[in-house]
Coordinates of C-alpha atoms in Angstrom, one line a residue:
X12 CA 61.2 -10.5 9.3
X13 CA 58.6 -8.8 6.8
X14 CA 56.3 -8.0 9.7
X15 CA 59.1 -6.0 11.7
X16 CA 59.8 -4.1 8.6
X17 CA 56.4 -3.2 8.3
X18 CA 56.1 -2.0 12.1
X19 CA 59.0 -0.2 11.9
X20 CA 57.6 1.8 9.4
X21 CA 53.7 1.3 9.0
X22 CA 53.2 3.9 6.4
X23 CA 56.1 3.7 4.4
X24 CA 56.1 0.0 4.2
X25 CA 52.6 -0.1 2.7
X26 CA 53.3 2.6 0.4
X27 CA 57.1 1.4 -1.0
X28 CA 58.5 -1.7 0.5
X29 CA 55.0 -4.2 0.6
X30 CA 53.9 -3.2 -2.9
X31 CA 56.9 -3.9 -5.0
X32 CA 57.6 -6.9 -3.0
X33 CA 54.1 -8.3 -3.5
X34 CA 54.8 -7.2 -7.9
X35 CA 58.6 -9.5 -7.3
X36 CA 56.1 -12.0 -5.8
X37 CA 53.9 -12.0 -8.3
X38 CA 56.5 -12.5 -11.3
X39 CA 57.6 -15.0 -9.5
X40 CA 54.7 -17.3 -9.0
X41 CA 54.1 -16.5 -13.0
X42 CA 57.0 -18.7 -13.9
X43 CA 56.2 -21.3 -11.6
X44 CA 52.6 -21.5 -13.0
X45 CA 53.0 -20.7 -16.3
X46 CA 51.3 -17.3 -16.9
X47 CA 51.5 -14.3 -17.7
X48 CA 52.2 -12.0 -14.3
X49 CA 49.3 -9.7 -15.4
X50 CA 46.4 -12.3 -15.2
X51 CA 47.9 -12.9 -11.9
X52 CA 46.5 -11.0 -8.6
X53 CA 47.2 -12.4 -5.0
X54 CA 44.5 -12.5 -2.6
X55 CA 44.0 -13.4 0.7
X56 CA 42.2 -17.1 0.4
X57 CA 40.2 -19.1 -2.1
X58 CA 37.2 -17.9 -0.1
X59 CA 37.8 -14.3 -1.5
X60 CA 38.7 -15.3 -4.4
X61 CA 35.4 -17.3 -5.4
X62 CA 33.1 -14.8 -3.9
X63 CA 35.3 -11.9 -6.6
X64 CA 34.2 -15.0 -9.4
X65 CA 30.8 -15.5 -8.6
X66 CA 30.0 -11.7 -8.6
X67 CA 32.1 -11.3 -11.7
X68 CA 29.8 -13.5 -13.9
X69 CA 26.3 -11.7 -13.1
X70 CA 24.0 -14.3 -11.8
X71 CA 20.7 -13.3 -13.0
X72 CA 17.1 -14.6 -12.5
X73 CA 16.7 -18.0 -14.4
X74 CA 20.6 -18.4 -15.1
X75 CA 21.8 -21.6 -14.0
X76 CA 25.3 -22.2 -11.9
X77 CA 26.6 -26.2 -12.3
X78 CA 29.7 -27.6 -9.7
X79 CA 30.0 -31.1 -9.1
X80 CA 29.3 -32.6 -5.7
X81 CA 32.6 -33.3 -4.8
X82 CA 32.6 -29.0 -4.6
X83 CA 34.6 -27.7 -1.5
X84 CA 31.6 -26.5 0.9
X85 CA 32.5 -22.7 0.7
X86 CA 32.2 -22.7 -3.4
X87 CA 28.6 -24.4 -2.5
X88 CA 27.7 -22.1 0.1
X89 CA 29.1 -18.9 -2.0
X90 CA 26.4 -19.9 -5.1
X91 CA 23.3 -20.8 -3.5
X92 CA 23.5 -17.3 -1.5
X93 CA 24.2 -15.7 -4.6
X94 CA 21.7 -17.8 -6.3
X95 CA 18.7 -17.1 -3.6
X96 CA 19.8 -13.2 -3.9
X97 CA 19.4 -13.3 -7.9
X98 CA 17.0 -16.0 -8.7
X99 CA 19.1 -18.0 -10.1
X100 CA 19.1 -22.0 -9.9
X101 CA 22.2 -23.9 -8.5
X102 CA 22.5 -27.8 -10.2
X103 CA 24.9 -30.2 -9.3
X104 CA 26.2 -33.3 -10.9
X105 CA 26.8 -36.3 -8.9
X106 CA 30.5 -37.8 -8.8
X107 CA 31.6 -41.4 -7.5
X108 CA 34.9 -43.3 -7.3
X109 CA 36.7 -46.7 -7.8
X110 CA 39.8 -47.6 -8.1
X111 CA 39.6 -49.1 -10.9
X112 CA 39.1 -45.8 -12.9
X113 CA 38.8 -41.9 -12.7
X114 CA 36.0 -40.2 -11.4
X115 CA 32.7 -41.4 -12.9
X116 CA 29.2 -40.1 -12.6
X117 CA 26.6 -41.8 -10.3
X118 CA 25.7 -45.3 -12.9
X119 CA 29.4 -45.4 -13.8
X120 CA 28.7 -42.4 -17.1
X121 CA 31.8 -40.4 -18.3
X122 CA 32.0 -37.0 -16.0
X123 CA 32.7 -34.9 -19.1
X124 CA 29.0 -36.8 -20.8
X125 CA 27.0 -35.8 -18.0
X126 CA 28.5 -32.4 -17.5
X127 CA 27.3 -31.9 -21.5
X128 CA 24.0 -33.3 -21.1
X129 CA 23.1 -30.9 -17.7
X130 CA 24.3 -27.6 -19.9
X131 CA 22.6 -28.7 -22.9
X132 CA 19.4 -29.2 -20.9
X133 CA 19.5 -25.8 -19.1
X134 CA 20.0 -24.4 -22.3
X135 CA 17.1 -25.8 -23.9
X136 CA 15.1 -24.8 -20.8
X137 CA 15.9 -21.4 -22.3
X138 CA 18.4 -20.9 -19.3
X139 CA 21.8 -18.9 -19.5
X140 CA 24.4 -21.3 -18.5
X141 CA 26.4 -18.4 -16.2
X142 CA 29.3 -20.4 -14.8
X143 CA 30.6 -24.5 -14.6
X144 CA 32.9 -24.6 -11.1
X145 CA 34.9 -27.6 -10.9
X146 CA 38.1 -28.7 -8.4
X147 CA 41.3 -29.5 -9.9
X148 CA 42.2 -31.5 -7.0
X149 CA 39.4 -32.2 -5.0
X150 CA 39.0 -31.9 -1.0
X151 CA 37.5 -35.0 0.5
X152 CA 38.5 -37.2 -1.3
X153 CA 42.2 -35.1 -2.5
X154 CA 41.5 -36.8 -6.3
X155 CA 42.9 -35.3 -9.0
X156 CA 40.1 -34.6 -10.9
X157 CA 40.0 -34.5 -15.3
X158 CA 39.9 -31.0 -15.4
X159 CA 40.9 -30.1 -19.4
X160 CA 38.5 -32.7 -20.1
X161 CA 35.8 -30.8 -18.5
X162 CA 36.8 -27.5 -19.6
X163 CA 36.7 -28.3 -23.4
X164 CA 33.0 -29.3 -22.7
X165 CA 32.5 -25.6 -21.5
X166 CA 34.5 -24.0 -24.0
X167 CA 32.4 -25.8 -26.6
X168 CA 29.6 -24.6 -25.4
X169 CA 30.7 -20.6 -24.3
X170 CA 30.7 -21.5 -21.0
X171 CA 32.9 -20.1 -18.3
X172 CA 34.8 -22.3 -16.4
X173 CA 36.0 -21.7 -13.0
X174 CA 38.4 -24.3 -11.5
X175 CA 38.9 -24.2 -7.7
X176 CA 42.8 -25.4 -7.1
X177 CA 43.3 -24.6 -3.6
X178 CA 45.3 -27.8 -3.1
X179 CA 47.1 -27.7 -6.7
X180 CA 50.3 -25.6 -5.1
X181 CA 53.0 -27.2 -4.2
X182 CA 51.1 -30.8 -5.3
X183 CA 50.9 -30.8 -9.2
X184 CA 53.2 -28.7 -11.9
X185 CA 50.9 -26.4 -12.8
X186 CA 50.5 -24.9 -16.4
X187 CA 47.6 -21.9 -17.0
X188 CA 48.5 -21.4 -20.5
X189 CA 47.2 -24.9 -21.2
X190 CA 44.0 -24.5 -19.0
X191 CA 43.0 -21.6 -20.9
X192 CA 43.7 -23.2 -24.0
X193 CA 41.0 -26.0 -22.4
X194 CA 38.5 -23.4 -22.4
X195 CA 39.4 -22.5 -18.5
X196 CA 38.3 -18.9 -17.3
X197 CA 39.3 -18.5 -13.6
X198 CA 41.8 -20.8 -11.1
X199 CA 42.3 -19.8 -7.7
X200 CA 44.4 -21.7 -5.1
X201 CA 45.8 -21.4 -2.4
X202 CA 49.7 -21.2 -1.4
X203 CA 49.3 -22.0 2.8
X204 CA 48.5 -25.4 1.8
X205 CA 51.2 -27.3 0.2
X206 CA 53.6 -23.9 -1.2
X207 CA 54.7 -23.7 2.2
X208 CA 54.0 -20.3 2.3
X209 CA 52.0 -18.8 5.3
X210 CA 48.3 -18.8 6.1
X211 CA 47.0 -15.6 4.4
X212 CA 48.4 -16.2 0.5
X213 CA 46.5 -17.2 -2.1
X214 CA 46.4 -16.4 -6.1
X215 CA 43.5 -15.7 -8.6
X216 CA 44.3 -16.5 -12.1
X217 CA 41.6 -14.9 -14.5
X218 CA 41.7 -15.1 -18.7
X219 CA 42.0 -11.8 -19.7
X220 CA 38.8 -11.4 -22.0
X221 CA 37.1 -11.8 -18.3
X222 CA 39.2 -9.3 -16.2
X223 CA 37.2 -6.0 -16.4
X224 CA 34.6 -7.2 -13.9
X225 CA 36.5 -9.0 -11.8
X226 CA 36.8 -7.4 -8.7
X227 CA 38.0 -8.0 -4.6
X228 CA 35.5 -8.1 -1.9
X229 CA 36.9 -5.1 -0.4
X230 CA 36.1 -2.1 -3.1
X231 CA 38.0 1.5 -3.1
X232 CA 40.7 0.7 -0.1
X233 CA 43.2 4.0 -0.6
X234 CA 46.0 4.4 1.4
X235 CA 45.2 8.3 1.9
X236 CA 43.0 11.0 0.7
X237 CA 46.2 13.1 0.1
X238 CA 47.6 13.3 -3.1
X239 CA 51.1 13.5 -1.4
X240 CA 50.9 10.1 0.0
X241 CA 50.6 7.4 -2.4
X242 CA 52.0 4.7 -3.7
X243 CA 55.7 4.6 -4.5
X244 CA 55.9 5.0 -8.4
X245 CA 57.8 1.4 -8.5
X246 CA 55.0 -0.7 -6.9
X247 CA 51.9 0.7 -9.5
X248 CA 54.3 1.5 -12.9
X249 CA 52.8 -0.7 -15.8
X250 CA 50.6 -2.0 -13.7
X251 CA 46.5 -3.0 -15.7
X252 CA 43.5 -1.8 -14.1
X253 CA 42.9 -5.4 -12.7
X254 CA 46.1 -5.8 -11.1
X255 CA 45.8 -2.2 -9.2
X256 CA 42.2 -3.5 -8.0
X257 CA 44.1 -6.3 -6.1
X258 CA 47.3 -4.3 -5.3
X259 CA 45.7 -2.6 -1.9
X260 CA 42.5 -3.8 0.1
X261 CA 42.3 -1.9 3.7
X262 CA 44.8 -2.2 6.5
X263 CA 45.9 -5.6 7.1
X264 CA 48.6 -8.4 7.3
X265 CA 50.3 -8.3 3.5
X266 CA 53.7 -10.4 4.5
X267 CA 51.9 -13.7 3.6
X268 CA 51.7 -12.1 -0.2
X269 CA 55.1 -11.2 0.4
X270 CA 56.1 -15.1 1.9
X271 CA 55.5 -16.6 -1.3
X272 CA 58.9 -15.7 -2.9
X273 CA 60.5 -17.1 -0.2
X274 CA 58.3 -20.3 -0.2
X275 CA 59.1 -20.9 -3.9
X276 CA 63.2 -19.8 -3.3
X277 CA 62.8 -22.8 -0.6
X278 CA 61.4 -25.2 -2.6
X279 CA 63.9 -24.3 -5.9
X280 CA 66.7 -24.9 -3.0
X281 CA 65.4 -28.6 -2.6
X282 CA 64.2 -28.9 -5.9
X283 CA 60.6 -28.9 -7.1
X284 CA 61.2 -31.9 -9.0
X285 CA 62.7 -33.6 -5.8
X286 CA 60.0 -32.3 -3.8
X287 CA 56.6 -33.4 -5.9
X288 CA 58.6 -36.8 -6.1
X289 CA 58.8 -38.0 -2.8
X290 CA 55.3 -36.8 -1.8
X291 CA 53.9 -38.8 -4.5
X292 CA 55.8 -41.9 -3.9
X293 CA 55.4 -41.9 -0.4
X294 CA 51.4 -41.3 -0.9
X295 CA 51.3 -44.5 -3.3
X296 CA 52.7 -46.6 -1.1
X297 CA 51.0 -45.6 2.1
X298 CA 47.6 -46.5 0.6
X299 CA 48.9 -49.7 -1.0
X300 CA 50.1 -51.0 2.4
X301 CA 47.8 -49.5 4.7
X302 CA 45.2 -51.0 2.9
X303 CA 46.8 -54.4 2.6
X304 CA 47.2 -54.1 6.5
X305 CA 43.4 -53.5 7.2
X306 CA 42.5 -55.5 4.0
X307 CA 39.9 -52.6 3.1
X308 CA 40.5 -50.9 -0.4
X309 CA 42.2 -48.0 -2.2
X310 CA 39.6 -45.3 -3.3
X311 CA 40.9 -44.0 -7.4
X312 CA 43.6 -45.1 -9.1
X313 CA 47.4 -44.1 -8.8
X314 CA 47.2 -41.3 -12.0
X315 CA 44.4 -39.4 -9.6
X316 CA 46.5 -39.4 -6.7
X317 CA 48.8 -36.4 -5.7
X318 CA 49.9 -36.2 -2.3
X319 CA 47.1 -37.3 -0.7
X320 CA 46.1 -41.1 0.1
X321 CA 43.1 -42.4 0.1
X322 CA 42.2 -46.0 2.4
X323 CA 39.2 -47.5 3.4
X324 CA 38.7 -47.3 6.6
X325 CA 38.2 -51.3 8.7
X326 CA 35.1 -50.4 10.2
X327 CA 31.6 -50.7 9.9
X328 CA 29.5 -48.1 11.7
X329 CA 29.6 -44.4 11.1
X330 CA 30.2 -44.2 15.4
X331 CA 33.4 -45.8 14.9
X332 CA 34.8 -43.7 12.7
X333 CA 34.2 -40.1 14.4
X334 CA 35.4 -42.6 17.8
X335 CA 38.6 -43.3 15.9
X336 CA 39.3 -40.3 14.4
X337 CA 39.0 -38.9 18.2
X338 CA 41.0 -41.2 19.8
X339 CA 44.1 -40.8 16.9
X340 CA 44.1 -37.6 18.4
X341 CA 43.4 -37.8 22.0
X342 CA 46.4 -41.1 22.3
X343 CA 48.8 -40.9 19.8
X344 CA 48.6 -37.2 18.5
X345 CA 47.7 -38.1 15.2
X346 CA 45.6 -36.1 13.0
X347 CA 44.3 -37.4 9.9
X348 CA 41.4 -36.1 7.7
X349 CA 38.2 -38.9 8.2
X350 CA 35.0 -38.7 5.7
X351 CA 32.3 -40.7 4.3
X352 CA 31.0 -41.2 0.9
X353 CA 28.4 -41.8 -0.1
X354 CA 26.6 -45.5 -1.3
X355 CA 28.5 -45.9 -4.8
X356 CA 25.5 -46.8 -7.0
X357 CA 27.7 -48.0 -9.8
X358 CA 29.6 -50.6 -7.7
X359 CA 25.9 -51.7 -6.0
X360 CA 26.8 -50.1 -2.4
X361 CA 23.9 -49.9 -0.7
X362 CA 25.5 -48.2 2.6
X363 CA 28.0 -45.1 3.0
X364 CA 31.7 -46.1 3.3
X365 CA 34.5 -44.5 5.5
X366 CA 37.8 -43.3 4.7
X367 CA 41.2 -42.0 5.4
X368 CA 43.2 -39.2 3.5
X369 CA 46.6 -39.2 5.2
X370 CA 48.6 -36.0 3.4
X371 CA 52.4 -36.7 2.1
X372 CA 54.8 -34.3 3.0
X373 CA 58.8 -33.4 3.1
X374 CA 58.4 -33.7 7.0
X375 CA 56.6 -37.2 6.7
X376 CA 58.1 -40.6 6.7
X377 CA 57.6 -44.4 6.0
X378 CA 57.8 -44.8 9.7
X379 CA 55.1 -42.5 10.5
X380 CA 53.1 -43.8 7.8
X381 CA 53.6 -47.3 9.7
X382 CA 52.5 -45.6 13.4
X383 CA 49.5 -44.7 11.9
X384 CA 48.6 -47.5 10.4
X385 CA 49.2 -50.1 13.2
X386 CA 47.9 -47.4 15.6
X387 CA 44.2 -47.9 13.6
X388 CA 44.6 -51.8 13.5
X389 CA 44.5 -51.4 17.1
X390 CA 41.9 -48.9 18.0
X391 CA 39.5 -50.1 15.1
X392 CA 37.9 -53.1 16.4
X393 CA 37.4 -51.4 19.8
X394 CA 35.8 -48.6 18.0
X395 CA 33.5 -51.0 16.1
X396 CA 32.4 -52.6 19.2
X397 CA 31.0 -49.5 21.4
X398 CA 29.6 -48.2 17.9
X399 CA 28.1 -51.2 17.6
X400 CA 26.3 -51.6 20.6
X401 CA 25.4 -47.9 21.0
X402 CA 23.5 -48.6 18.0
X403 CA 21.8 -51.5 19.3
X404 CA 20.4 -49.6 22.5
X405 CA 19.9 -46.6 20.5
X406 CA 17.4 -48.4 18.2
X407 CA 16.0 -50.3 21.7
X408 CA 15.4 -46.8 23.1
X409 CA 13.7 -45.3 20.1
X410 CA 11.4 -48.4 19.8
X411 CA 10.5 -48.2 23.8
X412 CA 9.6 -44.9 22.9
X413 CA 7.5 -45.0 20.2
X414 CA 5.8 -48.3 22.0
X415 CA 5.0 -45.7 24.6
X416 CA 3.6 -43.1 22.8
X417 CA 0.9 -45.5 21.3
X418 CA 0.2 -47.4 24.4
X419 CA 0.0 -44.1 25.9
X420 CA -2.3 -42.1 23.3
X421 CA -6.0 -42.9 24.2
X422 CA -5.4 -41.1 27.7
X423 CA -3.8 -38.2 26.4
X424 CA -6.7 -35.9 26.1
X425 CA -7.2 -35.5 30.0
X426 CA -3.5 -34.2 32.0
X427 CA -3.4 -33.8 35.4
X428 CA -1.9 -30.6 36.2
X429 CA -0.7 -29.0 39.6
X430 CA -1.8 -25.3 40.1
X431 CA 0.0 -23.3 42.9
X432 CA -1.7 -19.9 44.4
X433 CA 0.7 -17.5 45.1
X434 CA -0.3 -14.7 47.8
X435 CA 2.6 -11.7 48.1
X436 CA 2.8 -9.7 50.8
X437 CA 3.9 -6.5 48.4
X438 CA 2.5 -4.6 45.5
X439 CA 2.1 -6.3 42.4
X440 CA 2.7 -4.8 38.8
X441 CA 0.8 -6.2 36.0
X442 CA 2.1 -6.4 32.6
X443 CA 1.6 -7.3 28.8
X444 CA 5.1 -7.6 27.7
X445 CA 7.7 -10.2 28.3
X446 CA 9.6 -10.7 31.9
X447 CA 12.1 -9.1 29.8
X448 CA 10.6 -5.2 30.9
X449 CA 11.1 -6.1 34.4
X450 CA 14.3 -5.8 34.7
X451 CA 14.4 -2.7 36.4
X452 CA 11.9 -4.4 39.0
X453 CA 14.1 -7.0 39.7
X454 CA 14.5 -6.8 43.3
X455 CA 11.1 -7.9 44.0
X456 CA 11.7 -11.2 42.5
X457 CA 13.6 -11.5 45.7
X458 CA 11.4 -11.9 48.5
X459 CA 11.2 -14.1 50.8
X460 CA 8.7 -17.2 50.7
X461 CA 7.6 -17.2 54.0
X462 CA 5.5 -13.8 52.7
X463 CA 3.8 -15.8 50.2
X464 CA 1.4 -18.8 51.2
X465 CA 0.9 -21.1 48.5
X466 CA -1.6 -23.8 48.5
X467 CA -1.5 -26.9 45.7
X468 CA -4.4 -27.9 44.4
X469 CA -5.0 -31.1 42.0
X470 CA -7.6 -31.3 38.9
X471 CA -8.1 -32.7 35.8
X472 CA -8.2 -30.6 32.5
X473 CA -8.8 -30.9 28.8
X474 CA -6.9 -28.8 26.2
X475 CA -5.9 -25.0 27.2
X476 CA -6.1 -23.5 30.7
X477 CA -8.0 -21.1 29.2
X478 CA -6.9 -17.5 27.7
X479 CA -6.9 -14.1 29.0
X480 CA -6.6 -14.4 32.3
X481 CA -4.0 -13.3 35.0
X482 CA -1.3 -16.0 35.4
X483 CA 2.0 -15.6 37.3
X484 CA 5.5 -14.7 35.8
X485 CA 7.3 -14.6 38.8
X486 CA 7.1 -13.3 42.6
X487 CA 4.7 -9.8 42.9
X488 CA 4.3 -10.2 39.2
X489 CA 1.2 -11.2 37.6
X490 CA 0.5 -11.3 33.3
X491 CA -2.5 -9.4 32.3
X492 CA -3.5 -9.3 28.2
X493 CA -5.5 -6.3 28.7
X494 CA -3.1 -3.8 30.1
X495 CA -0.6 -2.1 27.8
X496 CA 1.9 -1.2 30.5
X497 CA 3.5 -2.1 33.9
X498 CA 1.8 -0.3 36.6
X499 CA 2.0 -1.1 40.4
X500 CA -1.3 -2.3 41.7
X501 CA -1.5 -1.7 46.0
X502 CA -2.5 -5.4 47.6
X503 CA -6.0 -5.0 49.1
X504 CA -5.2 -8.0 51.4
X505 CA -1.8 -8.2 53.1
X506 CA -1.9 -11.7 52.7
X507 CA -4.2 -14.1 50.4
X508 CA -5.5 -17.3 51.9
X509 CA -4.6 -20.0 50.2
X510 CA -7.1 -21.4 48.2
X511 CA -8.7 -24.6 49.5
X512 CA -9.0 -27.9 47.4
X513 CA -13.1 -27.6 47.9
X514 CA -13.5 -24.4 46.5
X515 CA -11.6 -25.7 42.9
X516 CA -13.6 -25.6 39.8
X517 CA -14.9 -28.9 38.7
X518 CA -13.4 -31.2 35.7
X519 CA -12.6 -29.2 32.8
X520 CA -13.4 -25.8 34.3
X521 CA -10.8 -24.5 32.5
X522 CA -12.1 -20.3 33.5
X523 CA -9.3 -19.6 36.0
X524 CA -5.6 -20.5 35.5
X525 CA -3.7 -21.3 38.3
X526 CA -0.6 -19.6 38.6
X527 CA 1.8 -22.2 37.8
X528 CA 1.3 -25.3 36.2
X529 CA 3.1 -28.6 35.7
X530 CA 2.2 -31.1 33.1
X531 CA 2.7 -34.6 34.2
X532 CA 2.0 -36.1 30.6
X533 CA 3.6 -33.3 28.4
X534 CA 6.6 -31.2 28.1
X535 CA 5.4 -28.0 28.9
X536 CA 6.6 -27.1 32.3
X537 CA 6.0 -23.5 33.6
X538 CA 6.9 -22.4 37.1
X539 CA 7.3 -19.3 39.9
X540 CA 9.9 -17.2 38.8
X541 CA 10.7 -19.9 35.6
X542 CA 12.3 -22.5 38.0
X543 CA 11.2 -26.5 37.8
X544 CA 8.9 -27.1 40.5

């Protein structure tokens, strides 16, 4: 609907209709967060909305950036390029699971103990402490993760705190006056995820002491250099200097902004209450029984789980689990997000464990719940099987390998190679570039072989075929280090004579290269025209 307004009227959309919807938008996700509408900006993705964050805090050289390792990949990726670009140093703080109790530390320490002790030590490396980045819910595993806990240790401190929530919509009530009474100073998520809203709609919450250098990736968008076109007085009246940043970024698709108020009118039709509820309750007991069906484990506790389970896979090698997550797809059109964690120090693991996140929604049901579990009974022990004996034959082959590369090293420094003569019948050009420059040239790679005679000769040689002499790129062509560019060079002979094996060079004569070469022992393989021989 939103999208045929806007083609109806391009300009006039943008200008009247998109804003002000996007402001009603806005107010409305306010409420449903608890915040104040002006800290509030939508944005396109989390993805944005980190990369405005990370620039907004100023890394500098020597500052020091902490996440935890359960930190979606794009937060990782976004610091250490900003990081490499400043000089600054990126740590992170290991995180492991049980379900016997939240989120611990690697050894079993408190999260919010170990988060203190890595500020306090940059600190007293003389290093500014520029920004803590910490999920709310986390990715893989989806564990709800003790985020006022962890902001209190940066607020303590004058630390900003930067809490990625892109799964928090539509999963937890959400309340952003009590994060930044926690000490939080930015929360993004996103509202294509669980908010039912459409793919393209996310928000960026930011305290308002930290607003003035917060900015979009896309800087100084206008609608139009003429002051008669501009933005309907509705969509920018009362509007702060960070909300206007955020209110128009270039030409593009703006009706997922605009989606959100119906996704949250939907969901107030249900009943939020109704809604977070059943999700919930359904993700309980889908990790309760499937993991009584496999007799595997439950990764955290119920008071970290949302909406997303979390069972131990029944299988053993890391094969079987990318085999199973495959065939869930490829037989029963089942999608369901796979990962492994890592050995768990603090419960003595000394291998990495698989597991299951199967996500709750309105559209999912016991009974699906049940094909999918019965569906990996099945396919498990199959998968386990051809992981297992792939294994085997891989660890065979690598051993047959490396027993061949030391039965086979004291003959290594003598190859036998193969050299073929090539004798045109057409001009030749020499060159010193690459095959590249002969492009224009190409048709001579064409001829025919019965104009060339080629004669192969057999001989032993130790190290290089020597350097600096002509060797052959392809048909008519020959390589020449000493000449700076192609020139045709008229055949004296219409025809060489192939050479004979008598008149060969002796053992490691290695003054003349032959103009193609084969190495039987090696890898090197190098041919007329750049074909195998």
């Amino acid at each position: 609907m939103y999208q045929i307004e806007c083609e109806s009227c391009p300009h006039e959309w943008m200008l009247g209709s998109a804003a002000t919807q996007i402001q009603k938008s806005r107010a409305k996700l306010a409420e449903y967060i608890k915040a104040n509408k002006e800290d509030i900006v939508l944005i396109e993705n989390c993805t944005a909305a980190t990369a405005s964050v990370i620039r907004a805090v100023g890394l500098r050289a020597g500052d020091t950036a902490i996440h935890l390792s359960t930190a979606y990949g794009m937060v990782k990726n976004c610091l250490l390029y900003c990081a490499a670009a400043t000089g600054a140093n990126v740590v992170e703080v290991k995180v492991e699971f049980s379900c016997r109790m939240a989120p611990v530390s690697r050894n079993g320490h408190p999260l919010d103990l170990v988060l203190a002790k890595t500020i306090d030590e940059a600190i007293s490396k003389g290093s500014r402490v520029a920004l803590v980045t910490f999920d709310y819910i986390s990715s893989c595993p989806g564990v709800i993760m003790p985020v006022h806990t962890l902001a209190k240790v940066c607020k303590s401190r004058g630390v900003p705190c930067f809490i990625d929530g892109a799964h928090v919509l539509g999963q937890l009530k959400l309340n952003c006056f009590a994060l930044e009474a926690s000490g939080v100073t930015f929360f993004m998520s996103d509202a294509h995820k669980w908010l039912f809203s459409p793919k393209g709609s996310a928000i960026l919450w930011v305290s308002r002491s930290a607003q003035t250098g917060v900015y979009p990736s896309v800087i100084g968008a206008v609608c139009s250099n003429s002051p008669a076109t501009s933005f309907h007085p509705d969509a920018t009246r009362g509007l702060s200097d960070f909300e206007l940043r955020f209110q128009y970024t270039g030409t593009r698709d703006y009706t997922p902004m605009i989606a959100v108020s119906d996704a949250l009118s939907f969901r107030k039709r249900i009943g939020e209450n109704l809604i977070l509820g059943y999700n919930h309750g359904l993700a309980l007991w889908a990790q309760e029984w499937l993991s009584t069906t496999w007799r595997t484990e439950i990764l955290v506790p119920p008071e970290c789980t949302a909406a997303m389970a979390h069972v131990r896979m029944p299988v053993q090698w890391s094969g079987a689990a990318v085999l199973l997550n495959r065939m869930l797809k490829d037989k029963y059109a089942m999608h369901v997000m796979c990962f492994a964690l890592p050995a768990r120090v603090h419960l003595g693991e000394a291998v990495q464990t698989h597991w299951v996140r199967p996500c709750i929604q309105l559209f999912i049901s016991r009974n699906d719940v049940l094909a999918f579990g019965l569906a990996v009974q099945e396919l498990a022990p199959r998968c386990d099987s051809v992981a297992k004996y792939f294994a085997r034959w891989l660890a065979i082959s690598r051993a047959r390998k490396q027993l061949r590369a030391t039965c086979m090293a004291p003959v290594m420094a003598h190859k036998i190679t193969l050299g073929f003569c090539v004798a045109p019948t057409q001009p030749v050009l020499e060159q010193e570039h690459s095959a590249h420059e002969l492009v224009d040239e190409s048709h001579m790679q064409h001829m025919s072989a019965e104009s060339s005679g080629v004669a192969a000769v057999a001989k032993y040689s130790a190290g290089s075929l020597g350097s600096g002499q002509s060797c052959s790129v392809g048909v008519g062509f020959t390589r020449n280090s000493s000449t700076s560019a192609l020139r045709r060079v008229e055949q004296k002979d219409a025809l060489f004579k192939p050479r004979s094996i008598s008149n060969e060079k002796g053992v490691g004569d290695v003054r003349q290269s032959p103009n193609s070469v084969i190495d039987f022992m090696g890898t090197a393989c190098t041919s007329l025209m750049g074909a195998s021989v």
